[in-house]
Amino acid sequence: MPTMILRALVAAFALVTLASPGAAAVRALKFAQGPVVLLAPDSLAGSVEVGLWYAAGTRNDPPGQSGLAFAVGRSLVRPAPAAQRSLVMAGGSYNEILTPDLTAGSLTLPAELVRDGIAAFIARLRAPSVSPTGLRAALSLAKSDRDARLAASPLLPGIEDVFQSGYAGHGYAAPVMGRAGDAARITAAAARADLAARFAPGRALITVVGRFDPADALARLRASYGEPATYTPRAAAGTRAAFRPSTGAPRSIPLAVGVPVLLMGWRGPAVTDPDFPAFDLLAHLLTGGSSPFAPATLAQPAGPFAQVLGGVDRRTDASMLFLIAVAGDDTAATMQRLTHGVERLGRDGVPEDEVARARASLEAAMEKSTETPQGRATALASSLLLEGRWDASEQRTDRVRALTPEALQRVASRYLDASHRTVVISVPQGAAPGGQ
């Protein structure tokens, strides 16, 4: 398995949406009968990012209709074709963010087009609807997207299987694009009901981030919604999601890869949990940097593997450290070495110098992820919608700086064990799947 394929797969699933949004002025406003709007001007930015966001995804798709947010919601956050085409021709670009927690579309634009970008998303809020024809087209597009991803990423079913097992008992167990069998259960009536519940204009968030004149942006918003009030969000409820414990036993599935591949995951705390910064740093220690600590740790007690990569999946109600390893000839030995290397952190701890190096590296990565208007908008919007305050990710950065070796060992002993572990082993395509 070439290195670039594994890296692409890791990048596709390591959702980096939680870095510090920086210190520039931010305003949150609420328009009567309209959306919440978050304005974050930055005179040094090279562009402006205008986005439309909803706290909707597979985590709260209706039972038996997983993929509804992916199929239908994405059509609501996408500007009308003519408007999108005009803005792209004028130098803009369109992006989508589709996660288990969020459905969003955004336009990266030259600063002078901020009004046009806002207008394009306001037009999508006026009459959200879906026809039977529109639903069929959305479901067909979702299937095409999934087919394309499967062709490009042969490990995708294995990664989804790790998440399905690791997040069992929760909406996160379903893939972002939904389970294949659920598409047939989605009707136009169900989609319309979902629009009214999860995608109502009053549940929308519009973000304007980067180089723009706030007065100009507000003038366009007032033209549609009148005078706004200052928005004071309420902190998200501190509920703890229930997940089924794992047995830690491996299971095998057929994948279209030519070498044995081992996929492992350890379910961790929600991003709102006080333990999350330590879990995030543990994952970074093992997978995120050039430090010799990670390969030396994961290779214990025997020699190195052919190849191992990993990342952390960050979600509102849980997180997951995951590893992908080319297993070589002895899959059982590879699994034993990986398990020992990860789970011994709860027994042996991490040296202070390695903790300090990892803290600096993770902080740098978090800051880098918000250097662009698009990255900063993602951090602000996800924090506001999912945690109740736009600066929640900035607070996490502060907590990372304060982490000690003792804190990491405590969190490792709590989450890096068999009850949180999921193991999937690839077998040749056509072989019967089963446990080992």
PDB file of N, CA and C in Angstrom, residues 157 252-256 425-434:
ATOM      1  N   PRO A 157     -14.310   1.082   3.451  1.00  0.00           N
ATOM      2  CA  PRO A 157     -15.219   0.217   4.209  1.00  0.00           C
ATOM      3  C   PRO A 157     -14.635  -0.237   5.545  1.00  0.00           C
ATOM      4  N   SER A 252     -12.585  -9.577  10.966  1.00  0.00           N
ATOM      5  CA  SER A 252     -12.014  -9.435   9.635  1.00  0.00           C
ATOM      6  C   SER A 252     -13.099  -9.105   8.622  1.00  0.00           C
ATOM      7  N   ILE A 253     -12.745  -8.315   7.606  1.00  0.00           N
ATOM      8  CA  ILE A 253     -13.666  -7.977   6.527  1.00  0.00           C
ATOM      9  C   ILE A 253     -12.890  -7.987   5.214  1.00  0.00           C
ATOM     10  N   PRO A 254     -13.554  -8.267   4.089  1.00  0.00           N
ATOM     11  CA  PRO A 254     -12.867  -8.258   2.796  1.00  0.00           C
ATOM     12  C   PRO A 254     -12.679  -6.837   2.286  1.00  0.00           C
ATOM     13  N   LEU A 255     -11.462  -6.509   1.854  1.00  0.00           N
ATOM     14  CA  LEU A 255     -11.157  -5.206   1.280  1.00  0.00           C
ATOM     15  C   LEU A 255     -10.353  -5.399  -0.003  1.00  0.00           C
ATOM     16  N   ALA A 256     -10.499  -4.479  -0.914  1.00  0.00           N
ATOM     17  CA  ALA A 256      -9.817  -4.569  -2.211  1.00  0.00           C
ATOM     18  C   ALA A 256      -8.410  -4.004  -2.104  1.00  0.00           C
ATOM     19  N   ILE A 425      -9.373  -6.312  10.624  1.00  0.00           N
ATOM     20  CA  ILE A 425      -8.272  -6.844   9.826  1.00  0.00           C
ATOM     21  C   ILE A 425      -8.791  -7.121   8.421  1.00  0.00           C
ATOM     22  N   SER A 426      -8.068  -6.641   7.419  1.00  0.00           N
ATOM     23  CA  SER A 426      -8.491  -6.885   6.047  1.00  0.00           C
ATOM     24  C   SER A 426      -8.168  -8.319   5.642  1.00  0.00           C
ATOM     25  N   VAL A 427      -9.025  -8.870   4.798  1.00  0.00           N
ATOM     26  CA  VAL A 427      -8.780 -10.169   4.179  1.00  0.00           C
ATOM     27  C   VAL A 427      -8.960  -9.983   2.677  1.00  0.00           C
ATOM     28  N   PRO A 428      -8.424 -10.881   1.852  1.00  0.00           N
ATOM     29  CA  PRO A 428      -8.539 -10.712   0.405  1.00  0.00           C
ATOM     30  C   PRO A 428     -10.008 -10.589  -0.040  1.00  0.00           C
ATOM     31  N   GLN A 429     -10.238  -9.757  -1.032  1.00  0.00           N
ATOM     32  CA  GLN A 429     -11.589  -9.584  -1.567  1.00  0.00           C
ATOM     33  C   GLN A 429     -12.133 -10.937  -2.011  1.00  0.00           C
ATOM     34  N   GLY A 430     -13.374 -11.228  -1.586  1.00  0.00           N
ATOM     35  CA  GLY A 430     -13.991 -12.488  -1.936  1.00  0.00           C
ATOM     36  C   GLY A 430     -13.925 -13.497  -0.825  1.00  0.00           C
ATOM     37  N   ALA A 431     -13.048 -13.286   0.166  1.00  0.00           N
ATOM     38  CA  ALA A 431     -13.001 -14.187   1.308  1.00  0.00           C
ATOM     39  C   ALA A 431     -14.157 -13.888   2.245  1.00  0.00           C
ATOM     40  N   ALA A 432     -14.596 -14.886   2.973  1.00  0.00           N
ATOM     41  CA  ALA A 432     -15.722 -14.704   3.894  1.00  0.00           C
ATOM     42  C   ALA A 432     -15.271 -13.922   5.113  1.00  0.00           C
ATOM     43  N   PRO A 433     -15.962 -12.799   5.494  1.00  0.00           N
ATOM     44  CA  PRO A 433     -15.586 -12.050   6.680  1.00  0.00           C
ATOM     45  C   PRO A 433     -15.939 -12.829   7.932  1.00  0.00           C
ATOM     46  N   GLY A 434     -15.223 -12.494   8.999  1.00  0.00           N
ATOM     47  CA  GLY A 434     -15.524 -13.130  10.276  1.00  0.00           C
ATOM     48  C   GLY A 434     -14.545 -12.706  11.317  1.00  0.00           C
TER      49      GLY A 434
END
